[in-house]
JSON list of C-alpha atoms and ligand atoms in Angstrom, two decimals:
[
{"chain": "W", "resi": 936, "resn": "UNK", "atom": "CA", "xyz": [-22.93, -7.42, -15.96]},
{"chain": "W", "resi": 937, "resn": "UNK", "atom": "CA", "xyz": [-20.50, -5.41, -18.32]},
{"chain": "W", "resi": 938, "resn": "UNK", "atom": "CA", "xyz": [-21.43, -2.07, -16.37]},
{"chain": "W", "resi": 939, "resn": "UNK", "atom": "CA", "xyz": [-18.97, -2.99, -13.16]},
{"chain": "W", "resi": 940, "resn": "UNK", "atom": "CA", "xyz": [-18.13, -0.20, -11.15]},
{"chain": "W", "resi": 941, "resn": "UNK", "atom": "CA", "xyz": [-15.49, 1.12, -9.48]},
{"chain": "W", "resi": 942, "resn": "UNK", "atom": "CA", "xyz": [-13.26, 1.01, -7.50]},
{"chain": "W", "resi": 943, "resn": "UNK", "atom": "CA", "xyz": [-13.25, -2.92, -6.43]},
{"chain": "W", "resi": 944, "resn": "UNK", "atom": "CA", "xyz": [-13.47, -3.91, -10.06]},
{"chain": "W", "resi": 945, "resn": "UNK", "atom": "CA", "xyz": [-14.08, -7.88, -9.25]},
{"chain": "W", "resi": 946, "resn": "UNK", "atom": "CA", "xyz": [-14.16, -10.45, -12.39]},
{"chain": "W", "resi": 947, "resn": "UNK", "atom": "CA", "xyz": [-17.50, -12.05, -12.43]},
{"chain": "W", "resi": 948, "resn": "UNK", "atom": "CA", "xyz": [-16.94, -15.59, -11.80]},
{"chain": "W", "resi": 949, "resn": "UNK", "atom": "CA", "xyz": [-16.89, -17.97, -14.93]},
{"chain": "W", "resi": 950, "resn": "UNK", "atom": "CA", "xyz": [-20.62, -18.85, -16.04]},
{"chain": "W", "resi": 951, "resn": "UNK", "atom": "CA", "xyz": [-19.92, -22.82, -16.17]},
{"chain": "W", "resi": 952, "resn": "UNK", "atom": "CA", "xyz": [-17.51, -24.78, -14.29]},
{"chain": "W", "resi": 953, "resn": "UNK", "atom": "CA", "xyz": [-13.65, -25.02, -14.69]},
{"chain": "W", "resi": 954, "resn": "UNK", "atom": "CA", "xyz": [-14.57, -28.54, -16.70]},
{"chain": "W", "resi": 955, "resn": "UNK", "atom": "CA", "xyz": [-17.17, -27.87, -18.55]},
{"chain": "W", "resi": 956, "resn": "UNK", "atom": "CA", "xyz": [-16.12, -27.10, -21.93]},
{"chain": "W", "resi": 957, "resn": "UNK", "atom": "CA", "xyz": [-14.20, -30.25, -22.05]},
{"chain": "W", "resi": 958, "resn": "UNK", "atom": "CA", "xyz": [-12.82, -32.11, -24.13]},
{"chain": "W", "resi": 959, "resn": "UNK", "atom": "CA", "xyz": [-12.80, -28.63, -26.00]},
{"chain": "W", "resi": 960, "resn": "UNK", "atom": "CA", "xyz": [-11.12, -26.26, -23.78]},
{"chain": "W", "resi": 961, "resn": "UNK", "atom": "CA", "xyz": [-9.51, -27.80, -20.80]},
{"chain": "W", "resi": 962, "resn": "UNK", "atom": "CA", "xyz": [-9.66, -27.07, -17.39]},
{"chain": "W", "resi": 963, "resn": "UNK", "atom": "CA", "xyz": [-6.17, -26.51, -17.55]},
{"chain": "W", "resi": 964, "resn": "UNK", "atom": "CA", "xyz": [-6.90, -23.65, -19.96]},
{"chain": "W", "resi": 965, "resn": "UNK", "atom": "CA", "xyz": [-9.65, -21.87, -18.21]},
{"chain": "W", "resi": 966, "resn": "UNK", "atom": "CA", "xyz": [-7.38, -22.11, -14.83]},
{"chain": "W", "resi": 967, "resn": "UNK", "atom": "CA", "xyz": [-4.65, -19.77, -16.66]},
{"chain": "W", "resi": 968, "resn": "UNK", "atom": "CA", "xyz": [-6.99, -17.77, -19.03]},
{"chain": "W", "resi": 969, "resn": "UNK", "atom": "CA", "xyz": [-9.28, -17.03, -16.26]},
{"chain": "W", "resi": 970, "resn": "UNK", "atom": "CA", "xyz": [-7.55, -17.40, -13.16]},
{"chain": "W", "resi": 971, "resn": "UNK", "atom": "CA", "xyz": [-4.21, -15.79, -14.47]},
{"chain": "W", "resi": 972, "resn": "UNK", "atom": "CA", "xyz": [-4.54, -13.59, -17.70]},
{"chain": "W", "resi": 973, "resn": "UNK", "atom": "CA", "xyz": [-7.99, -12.57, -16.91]},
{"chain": "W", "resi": 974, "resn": "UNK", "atom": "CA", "xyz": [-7.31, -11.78, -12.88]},
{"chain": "W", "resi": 975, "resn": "UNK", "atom": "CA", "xyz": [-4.01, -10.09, -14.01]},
{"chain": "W", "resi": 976, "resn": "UNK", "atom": "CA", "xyz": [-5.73, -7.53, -16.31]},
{"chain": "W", "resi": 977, "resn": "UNK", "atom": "CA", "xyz": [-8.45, -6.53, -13.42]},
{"chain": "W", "resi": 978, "resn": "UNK", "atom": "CA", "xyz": [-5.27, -6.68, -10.98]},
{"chain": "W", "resi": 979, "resn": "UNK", "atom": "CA", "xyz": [-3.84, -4.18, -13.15]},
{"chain": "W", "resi": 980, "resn": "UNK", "atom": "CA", "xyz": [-6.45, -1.86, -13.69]},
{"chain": "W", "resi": 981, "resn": "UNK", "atom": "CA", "xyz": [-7.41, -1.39, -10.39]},
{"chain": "W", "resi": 982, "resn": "UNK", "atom": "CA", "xyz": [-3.94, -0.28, -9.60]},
{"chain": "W", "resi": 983, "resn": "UNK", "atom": "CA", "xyz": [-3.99, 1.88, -12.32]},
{"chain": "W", "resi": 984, "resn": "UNK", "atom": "CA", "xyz": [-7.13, 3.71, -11.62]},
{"chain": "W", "resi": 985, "resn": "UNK", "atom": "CA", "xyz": [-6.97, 3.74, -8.35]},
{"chain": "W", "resi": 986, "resn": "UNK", "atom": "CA", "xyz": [-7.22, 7.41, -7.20]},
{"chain": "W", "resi": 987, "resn": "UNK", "atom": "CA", "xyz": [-8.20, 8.59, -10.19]},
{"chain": "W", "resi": 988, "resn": "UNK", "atom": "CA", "xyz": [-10.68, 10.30, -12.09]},
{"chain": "W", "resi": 989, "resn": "UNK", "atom": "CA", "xyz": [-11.60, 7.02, -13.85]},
{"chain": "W", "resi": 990, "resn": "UNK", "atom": "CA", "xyz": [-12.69, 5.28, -10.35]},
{"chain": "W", "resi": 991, "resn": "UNK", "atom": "CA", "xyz": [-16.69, 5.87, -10.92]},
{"chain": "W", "resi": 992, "resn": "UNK", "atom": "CA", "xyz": [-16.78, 4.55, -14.38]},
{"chain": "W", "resi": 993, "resn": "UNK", "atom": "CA", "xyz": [-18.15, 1.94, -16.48]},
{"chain": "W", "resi": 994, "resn": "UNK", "atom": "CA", "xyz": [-15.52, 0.06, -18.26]},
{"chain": "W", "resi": 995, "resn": "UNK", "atom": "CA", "xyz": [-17.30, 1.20, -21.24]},
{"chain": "W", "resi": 996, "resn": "UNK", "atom": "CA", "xyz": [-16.82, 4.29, -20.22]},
{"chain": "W", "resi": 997, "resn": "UNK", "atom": "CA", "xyz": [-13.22, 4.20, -19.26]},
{"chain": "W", "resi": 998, "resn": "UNK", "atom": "CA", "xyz": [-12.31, 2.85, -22.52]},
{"chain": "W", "resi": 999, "resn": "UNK", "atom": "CA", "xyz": [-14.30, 5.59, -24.91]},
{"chain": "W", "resi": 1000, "resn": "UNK", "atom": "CA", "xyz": [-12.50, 8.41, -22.56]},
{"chain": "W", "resi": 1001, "resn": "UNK", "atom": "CA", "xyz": [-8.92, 6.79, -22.88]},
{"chain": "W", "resi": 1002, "resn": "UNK", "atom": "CA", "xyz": [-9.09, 5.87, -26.39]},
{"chain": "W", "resi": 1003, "resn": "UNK", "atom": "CA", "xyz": [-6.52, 8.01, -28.16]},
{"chain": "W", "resi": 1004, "resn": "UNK", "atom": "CA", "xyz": [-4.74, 8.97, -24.93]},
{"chain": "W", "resi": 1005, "resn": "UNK", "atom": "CA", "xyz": [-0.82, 8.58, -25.18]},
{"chain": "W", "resi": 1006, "resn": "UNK", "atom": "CA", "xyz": [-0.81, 8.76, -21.44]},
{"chain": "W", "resi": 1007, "resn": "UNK", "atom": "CA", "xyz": [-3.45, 6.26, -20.64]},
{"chain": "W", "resi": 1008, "resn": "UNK", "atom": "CA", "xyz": [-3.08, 3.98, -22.75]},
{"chain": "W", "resi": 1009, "resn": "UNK", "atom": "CA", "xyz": [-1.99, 0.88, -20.02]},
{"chain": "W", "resi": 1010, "resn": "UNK", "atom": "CA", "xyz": [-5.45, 2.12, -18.57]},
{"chain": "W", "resi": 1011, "resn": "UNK", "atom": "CA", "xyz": [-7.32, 1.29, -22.24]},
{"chain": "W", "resi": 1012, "resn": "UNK", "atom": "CA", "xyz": [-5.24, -1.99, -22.50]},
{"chain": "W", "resi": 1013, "resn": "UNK", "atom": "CA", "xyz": [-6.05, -3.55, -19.04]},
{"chain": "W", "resi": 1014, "resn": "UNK", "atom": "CA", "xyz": [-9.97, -2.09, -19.28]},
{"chain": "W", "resi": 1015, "resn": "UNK", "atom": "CA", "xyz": [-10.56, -3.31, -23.05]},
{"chain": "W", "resi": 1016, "resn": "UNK", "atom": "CA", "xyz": [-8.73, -6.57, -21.69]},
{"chain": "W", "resi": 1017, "resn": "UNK", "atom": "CA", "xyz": [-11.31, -7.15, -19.07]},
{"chain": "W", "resi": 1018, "resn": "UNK", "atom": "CA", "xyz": [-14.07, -6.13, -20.62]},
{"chain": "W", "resi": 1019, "resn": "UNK", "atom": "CA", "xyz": [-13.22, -8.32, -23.72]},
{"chain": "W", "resi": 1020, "resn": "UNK", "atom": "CA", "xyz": [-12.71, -11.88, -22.00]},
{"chain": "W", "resi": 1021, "resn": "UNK", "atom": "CA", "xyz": [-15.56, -11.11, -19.86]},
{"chain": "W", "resi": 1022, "resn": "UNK", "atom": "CA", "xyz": [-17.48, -11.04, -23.28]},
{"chain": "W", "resi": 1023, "resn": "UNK", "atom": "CA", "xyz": [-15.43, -14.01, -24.83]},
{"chain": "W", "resi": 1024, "resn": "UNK", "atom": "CA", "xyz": [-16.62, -16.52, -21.68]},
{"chain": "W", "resi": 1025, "resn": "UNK", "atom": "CA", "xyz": [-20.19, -15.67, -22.48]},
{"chain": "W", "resi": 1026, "resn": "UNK", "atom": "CA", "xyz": [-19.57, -16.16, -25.93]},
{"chain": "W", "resi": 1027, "resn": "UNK", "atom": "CA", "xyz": [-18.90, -19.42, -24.85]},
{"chain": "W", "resi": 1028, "resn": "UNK", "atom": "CA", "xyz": [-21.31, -22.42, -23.60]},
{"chain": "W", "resi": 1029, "resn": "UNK", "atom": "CA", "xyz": [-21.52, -26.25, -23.25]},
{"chain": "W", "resi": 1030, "resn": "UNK", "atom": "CA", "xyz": [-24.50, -26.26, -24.57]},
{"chain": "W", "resi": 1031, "resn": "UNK", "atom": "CA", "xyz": [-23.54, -23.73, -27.52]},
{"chain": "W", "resi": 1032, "resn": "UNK", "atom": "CA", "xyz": [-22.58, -24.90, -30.98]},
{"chain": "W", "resi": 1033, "resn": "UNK", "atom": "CA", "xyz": [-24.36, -25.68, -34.30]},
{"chain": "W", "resi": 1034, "resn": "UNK", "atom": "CA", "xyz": [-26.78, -23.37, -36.54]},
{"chain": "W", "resi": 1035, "resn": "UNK", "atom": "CA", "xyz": [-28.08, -20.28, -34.87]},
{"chain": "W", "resi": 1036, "resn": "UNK", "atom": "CA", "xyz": [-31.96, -19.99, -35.40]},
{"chain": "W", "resi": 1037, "resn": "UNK", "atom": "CA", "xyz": [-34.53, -16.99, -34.91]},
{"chain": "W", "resi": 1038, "resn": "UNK", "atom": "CA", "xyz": [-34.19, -13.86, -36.00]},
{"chain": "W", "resi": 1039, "resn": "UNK", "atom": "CA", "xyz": [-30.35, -13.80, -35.83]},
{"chain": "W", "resi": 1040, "resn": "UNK", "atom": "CA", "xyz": [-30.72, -17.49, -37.82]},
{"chain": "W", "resi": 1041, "resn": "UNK", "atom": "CA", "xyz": [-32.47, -15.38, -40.33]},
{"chain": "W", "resi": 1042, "resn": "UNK", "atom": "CA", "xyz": [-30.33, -12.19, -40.41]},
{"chain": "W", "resi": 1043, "resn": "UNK", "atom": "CA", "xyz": [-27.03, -14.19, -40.90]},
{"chain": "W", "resi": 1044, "resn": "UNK", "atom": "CA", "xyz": [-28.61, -15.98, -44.26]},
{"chain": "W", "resi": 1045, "resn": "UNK", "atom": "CA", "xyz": [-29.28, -12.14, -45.03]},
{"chain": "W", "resi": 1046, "resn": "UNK", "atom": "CA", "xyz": [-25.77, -10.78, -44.08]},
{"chain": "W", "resi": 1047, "resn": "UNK", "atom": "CA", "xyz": [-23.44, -13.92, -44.76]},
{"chain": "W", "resi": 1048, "resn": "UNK", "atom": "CA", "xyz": [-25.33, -15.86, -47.64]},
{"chain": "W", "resi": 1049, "resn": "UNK", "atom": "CA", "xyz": [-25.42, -18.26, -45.69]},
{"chain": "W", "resi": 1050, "resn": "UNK", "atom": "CA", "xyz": [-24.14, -19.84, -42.51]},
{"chain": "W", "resi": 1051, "resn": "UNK", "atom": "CA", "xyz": [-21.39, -21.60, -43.98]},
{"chain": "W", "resi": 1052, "resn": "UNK", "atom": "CA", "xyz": [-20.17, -18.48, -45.10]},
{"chain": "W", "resi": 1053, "resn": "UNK", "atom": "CA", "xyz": [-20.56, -16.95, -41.45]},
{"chain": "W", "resi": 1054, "resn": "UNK", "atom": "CA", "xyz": [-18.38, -19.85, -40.66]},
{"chain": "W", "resi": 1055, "resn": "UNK", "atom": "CA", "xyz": [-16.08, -19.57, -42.99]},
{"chain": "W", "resi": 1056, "resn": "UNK", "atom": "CA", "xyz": [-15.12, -15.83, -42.81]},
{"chain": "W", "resi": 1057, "resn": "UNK", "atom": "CA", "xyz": [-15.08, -15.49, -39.29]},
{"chain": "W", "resi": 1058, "resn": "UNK", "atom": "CA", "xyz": [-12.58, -18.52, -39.27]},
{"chain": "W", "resi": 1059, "resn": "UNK", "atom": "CA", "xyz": [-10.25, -16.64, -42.14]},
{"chain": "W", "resi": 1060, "resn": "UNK", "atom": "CA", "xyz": [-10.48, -13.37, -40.06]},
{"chain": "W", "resi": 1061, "resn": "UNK", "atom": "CA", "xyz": [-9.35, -14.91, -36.87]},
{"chain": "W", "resi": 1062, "resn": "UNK", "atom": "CA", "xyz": [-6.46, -16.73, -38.69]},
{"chain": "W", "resi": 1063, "resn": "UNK", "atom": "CA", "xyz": [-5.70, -13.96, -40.30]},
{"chain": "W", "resi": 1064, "resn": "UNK", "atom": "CA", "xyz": [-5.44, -11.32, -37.62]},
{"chain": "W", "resi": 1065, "resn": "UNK", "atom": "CA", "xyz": [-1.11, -11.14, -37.49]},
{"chain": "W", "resi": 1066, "resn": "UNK", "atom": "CA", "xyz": [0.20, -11.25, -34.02]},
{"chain": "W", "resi": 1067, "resn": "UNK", "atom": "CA", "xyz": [-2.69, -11.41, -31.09]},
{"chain": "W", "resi": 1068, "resn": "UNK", "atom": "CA", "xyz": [-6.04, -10.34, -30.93]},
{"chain": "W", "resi": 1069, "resn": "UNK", "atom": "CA", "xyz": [-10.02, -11.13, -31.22]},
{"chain": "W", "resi": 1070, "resn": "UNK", "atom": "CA", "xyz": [-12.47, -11.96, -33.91]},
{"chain": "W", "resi": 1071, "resn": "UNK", "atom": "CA", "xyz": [-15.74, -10.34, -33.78]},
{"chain": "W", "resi": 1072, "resn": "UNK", "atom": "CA", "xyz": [-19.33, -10.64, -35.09]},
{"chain": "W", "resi": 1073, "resn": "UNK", "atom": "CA", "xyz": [-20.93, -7.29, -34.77]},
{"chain": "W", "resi": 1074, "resn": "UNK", "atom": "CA", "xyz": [-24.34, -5.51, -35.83]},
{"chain": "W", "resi": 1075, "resn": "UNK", "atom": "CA", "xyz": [-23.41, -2.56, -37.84]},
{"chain": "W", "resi": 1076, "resn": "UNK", "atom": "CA", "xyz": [-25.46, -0.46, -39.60]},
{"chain": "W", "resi": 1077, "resn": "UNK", "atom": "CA", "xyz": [-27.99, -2.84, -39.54]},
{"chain": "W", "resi": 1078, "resn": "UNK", "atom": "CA", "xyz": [-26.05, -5.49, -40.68]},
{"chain": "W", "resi": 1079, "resn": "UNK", "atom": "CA", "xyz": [-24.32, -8.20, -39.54]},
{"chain": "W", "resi": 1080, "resn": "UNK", "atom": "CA", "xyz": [-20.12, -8.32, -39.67]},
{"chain": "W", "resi": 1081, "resn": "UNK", "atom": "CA", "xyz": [-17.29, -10.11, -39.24]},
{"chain": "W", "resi": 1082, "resn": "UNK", "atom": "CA", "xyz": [-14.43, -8.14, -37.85]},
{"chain": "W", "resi": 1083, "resn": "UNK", "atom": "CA", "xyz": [-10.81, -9.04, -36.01]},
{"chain": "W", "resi": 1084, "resn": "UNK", "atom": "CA", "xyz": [-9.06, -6.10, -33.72]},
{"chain": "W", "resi": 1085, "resn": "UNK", "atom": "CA", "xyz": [-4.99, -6.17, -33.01]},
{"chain": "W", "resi": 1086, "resn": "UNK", "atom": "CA", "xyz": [-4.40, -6.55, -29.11]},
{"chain": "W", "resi": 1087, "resn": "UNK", "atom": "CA", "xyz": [-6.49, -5.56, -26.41]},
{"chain": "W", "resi": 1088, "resn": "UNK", "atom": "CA", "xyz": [-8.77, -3.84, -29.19]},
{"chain": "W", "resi": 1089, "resn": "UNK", "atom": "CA", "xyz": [-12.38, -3.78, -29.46]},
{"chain": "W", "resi": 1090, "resn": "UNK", "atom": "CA", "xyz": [-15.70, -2.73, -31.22]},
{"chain": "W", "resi": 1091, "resn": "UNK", "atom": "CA", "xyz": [-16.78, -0.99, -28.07]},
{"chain": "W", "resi": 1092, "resn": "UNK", "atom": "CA", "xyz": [-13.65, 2.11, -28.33]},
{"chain": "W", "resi": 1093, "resn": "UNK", "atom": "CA", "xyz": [-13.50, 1.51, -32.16]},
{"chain": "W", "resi": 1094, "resn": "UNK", "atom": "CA", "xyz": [-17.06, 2.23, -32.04]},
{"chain": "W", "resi": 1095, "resn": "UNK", "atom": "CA", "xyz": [-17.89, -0.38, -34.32]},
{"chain": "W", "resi": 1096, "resn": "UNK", "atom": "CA", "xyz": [-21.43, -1.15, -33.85]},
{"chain": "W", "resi": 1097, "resn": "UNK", "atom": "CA", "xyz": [-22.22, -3.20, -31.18]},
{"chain": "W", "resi": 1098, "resn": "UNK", "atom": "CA", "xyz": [-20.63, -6.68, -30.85]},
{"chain": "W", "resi": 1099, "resn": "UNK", "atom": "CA", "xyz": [-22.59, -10.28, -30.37]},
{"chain": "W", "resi": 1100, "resn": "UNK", "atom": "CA", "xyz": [-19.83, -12.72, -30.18]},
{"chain": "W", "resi": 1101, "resn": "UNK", "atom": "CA", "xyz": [-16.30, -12.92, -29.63]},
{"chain": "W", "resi": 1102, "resn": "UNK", "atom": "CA", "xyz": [-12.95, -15.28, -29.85]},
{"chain": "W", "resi": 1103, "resn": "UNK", "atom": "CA", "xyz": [-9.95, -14.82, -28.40]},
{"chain": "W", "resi": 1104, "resn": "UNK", "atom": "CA", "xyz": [-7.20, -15.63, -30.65]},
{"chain": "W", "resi": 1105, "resn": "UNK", "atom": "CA", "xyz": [-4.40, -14.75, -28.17]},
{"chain": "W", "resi": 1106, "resn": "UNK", "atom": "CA", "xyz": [-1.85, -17.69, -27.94]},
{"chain": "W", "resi": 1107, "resn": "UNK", "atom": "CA", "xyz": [-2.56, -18.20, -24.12]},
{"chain": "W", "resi": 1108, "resn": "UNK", "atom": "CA", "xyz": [-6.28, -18.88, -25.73]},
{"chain": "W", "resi": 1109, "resn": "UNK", "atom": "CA", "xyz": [-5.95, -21.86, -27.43]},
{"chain": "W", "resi": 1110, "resn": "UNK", "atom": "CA", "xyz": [-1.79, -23.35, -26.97]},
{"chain": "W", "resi": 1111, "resn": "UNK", "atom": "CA", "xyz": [-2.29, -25.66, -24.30]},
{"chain": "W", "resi": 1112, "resn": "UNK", "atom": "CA", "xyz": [-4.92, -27.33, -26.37]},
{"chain": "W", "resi": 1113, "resn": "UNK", "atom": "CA", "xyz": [-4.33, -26.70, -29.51]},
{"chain": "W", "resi": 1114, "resn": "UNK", "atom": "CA", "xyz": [-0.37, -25.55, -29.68]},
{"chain": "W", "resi": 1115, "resn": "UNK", "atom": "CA", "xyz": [-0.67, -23.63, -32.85]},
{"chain": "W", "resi": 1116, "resn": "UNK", "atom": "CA", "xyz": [-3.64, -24.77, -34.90]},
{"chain": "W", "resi": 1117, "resn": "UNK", "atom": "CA", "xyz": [-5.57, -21.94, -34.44]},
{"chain": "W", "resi": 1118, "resn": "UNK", "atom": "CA", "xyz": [-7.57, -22.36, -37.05]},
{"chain": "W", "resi": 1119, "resn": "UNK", "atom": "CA", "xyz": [-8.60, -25.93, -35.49]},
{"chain": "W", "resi": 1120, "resn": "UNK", "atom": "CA", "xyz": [-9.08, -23.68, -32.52]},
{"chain": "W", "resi": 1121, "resn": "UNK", "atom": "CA", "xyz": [-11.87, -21.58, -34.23]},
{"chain": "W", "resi": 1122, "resn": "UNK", "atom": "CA", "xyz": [-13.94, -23.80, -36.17]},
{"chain": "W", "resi": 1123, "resn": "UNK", "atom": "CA", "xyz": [-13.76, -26.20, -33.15]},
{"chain": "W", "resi": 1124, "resn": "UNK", "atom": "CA", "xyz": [-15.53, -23.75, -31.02]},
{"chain": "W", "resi": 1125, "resn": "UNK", "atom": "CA", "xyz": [-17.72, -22.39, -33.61]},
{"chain": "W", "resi": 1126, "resn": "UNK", "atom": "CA", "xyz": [-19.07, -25.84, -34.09]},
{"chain": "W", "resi": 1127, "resn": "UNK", "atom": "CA", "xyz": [-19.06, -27.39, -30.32]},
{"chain": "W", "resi": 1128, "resn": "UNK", "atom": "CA", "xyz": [-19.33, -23.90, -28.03]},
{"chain": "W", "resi": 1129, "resn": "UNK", "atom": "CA", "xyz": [-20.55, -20.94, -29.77]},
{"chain": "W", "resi": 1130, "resn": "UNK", "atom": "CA", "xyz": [-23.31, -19.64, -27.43]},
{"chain": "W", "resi": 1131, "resn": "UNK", "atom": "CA", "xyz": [-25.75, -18.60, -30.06]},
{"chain": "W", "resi": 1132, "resn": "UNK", "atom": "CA", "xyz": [-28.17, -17.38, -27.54]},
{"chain": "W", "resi": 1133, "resn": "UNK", "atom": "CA", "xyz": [-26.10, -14.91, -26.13]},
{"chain": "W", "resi": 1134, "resn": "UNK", "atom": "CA", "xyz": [-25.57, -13.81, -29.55]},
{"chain": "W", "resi": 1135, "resn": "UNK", "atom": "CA", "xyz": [-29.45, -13.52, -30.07]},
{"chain": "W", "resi": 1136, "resn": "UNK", "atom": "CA", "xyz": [-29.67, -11.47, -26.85]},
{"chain": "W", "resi": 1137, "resn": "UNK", "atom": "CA", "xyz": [-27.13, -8.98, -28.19]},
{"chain": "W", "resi": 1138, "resn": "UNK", "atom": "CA", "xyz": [-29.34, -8.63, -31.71]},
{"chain": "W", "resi": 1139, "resn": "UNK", "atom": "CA", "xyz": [-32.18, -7.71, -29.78]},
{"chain": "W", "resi": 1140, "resn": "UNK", "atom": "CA", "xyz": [-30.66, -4.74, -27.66]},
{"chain": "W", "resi": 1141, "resn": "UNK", "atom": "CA", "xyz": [-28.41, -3.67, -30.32]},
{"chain": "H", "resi": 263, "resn": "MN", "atom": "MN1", "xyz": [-7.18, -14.11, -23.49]}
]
């Protein structure tokens, strides 16, 4: 489902409904973040693209061929945008939460010491990231990461390993219900909506 092509880039729709991640995330929020930030990104892209060399590609591709471009860099914004809240609903899940199990259960007591600590760094990365951007945990090297990228960036055109799970810690993410706890923001979603099984499906292909 990340390997949409063009042209006629079309958002996939959201996998749960507009009120499921209540009380957590409000319909109210996934109505803007999806129906506004997300659509406007694809609505962008497609106009930029459009007649372009680009037209065939995988996002993935797009954004490793634009990466470092002066000149197409609104082209890398819009793409990583898509691709990246694309990953960040799936990352999400009403029946997600709690302590990952499984191999991934396993390789995070390897990587972190410890859940808690998973917890804990992955909430002082996304607070820390200045400004707007994501926090990521990636496989790298074997091993597992917490990382946060400025903007529209990403793993994928850092080439960072490959990425299991994302937030969003963009404002428009978490201000309606949260105004600007942020941190509240990120341990409330690691602890009620953190879909662990995406996560696990990630490990495996990675
Ligand atoms: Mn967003």
């Amino acid at each position: 489902m990340f390997h949409t092509k063009k042209p006629s880039l079309t958002l996939p729709p959201l996998p749960y409904k507009r009120h499921a991640l209540e009380p957590y995330i409000s319909a109210r929020t996934l109505d803007f973040h999806y129906g506004k930030h997300h659509q406007g990104y694809a609505d962008k892209f497609n106009k930029l693209v459009s007649g372009s060399d680009l037209t065939e590609l995988t996002l993935e591709e797009v954004m490793l061929k634009t990466t470092g471009d002066d000149y197409r860099e609104a082209i890398l914004n819009n793409a990583a945008q898509v691709w990246n809240h694309t990953f960040y609903w799936n990352s999400l899940s009403p029946e997600g939460g709690g302590k990952p199990s499984g191999e991934l259960g396993k390789k995070i007591e390897m990587s972190f010491s410890g859940y808690e600590n998973l917890i804990k760094q992955f909430c002082e990365a996304g607070t820390a990231r200045f400004g707007s951007g994501w926090v990521w945990l990636i496989k790298e090297n074997g091993t597992l990461k917490i990382m946060n990228t400025l903007n529209a960036e990403n793993p994928i055109l850092l080439r960072r390993g490959t990425p299991l799970l994302t937030l969003d810690v963009w404002e428009h993410a978490y201000y309606l219900d949260y105004q600007n706890r942020r941190n509240d923001y990120l341990t409330t979603l690691l602890d009620k909506l953190i879909n662990w099984e995406f996560a696990a499906k990630n490990f495996n292909q990675a």
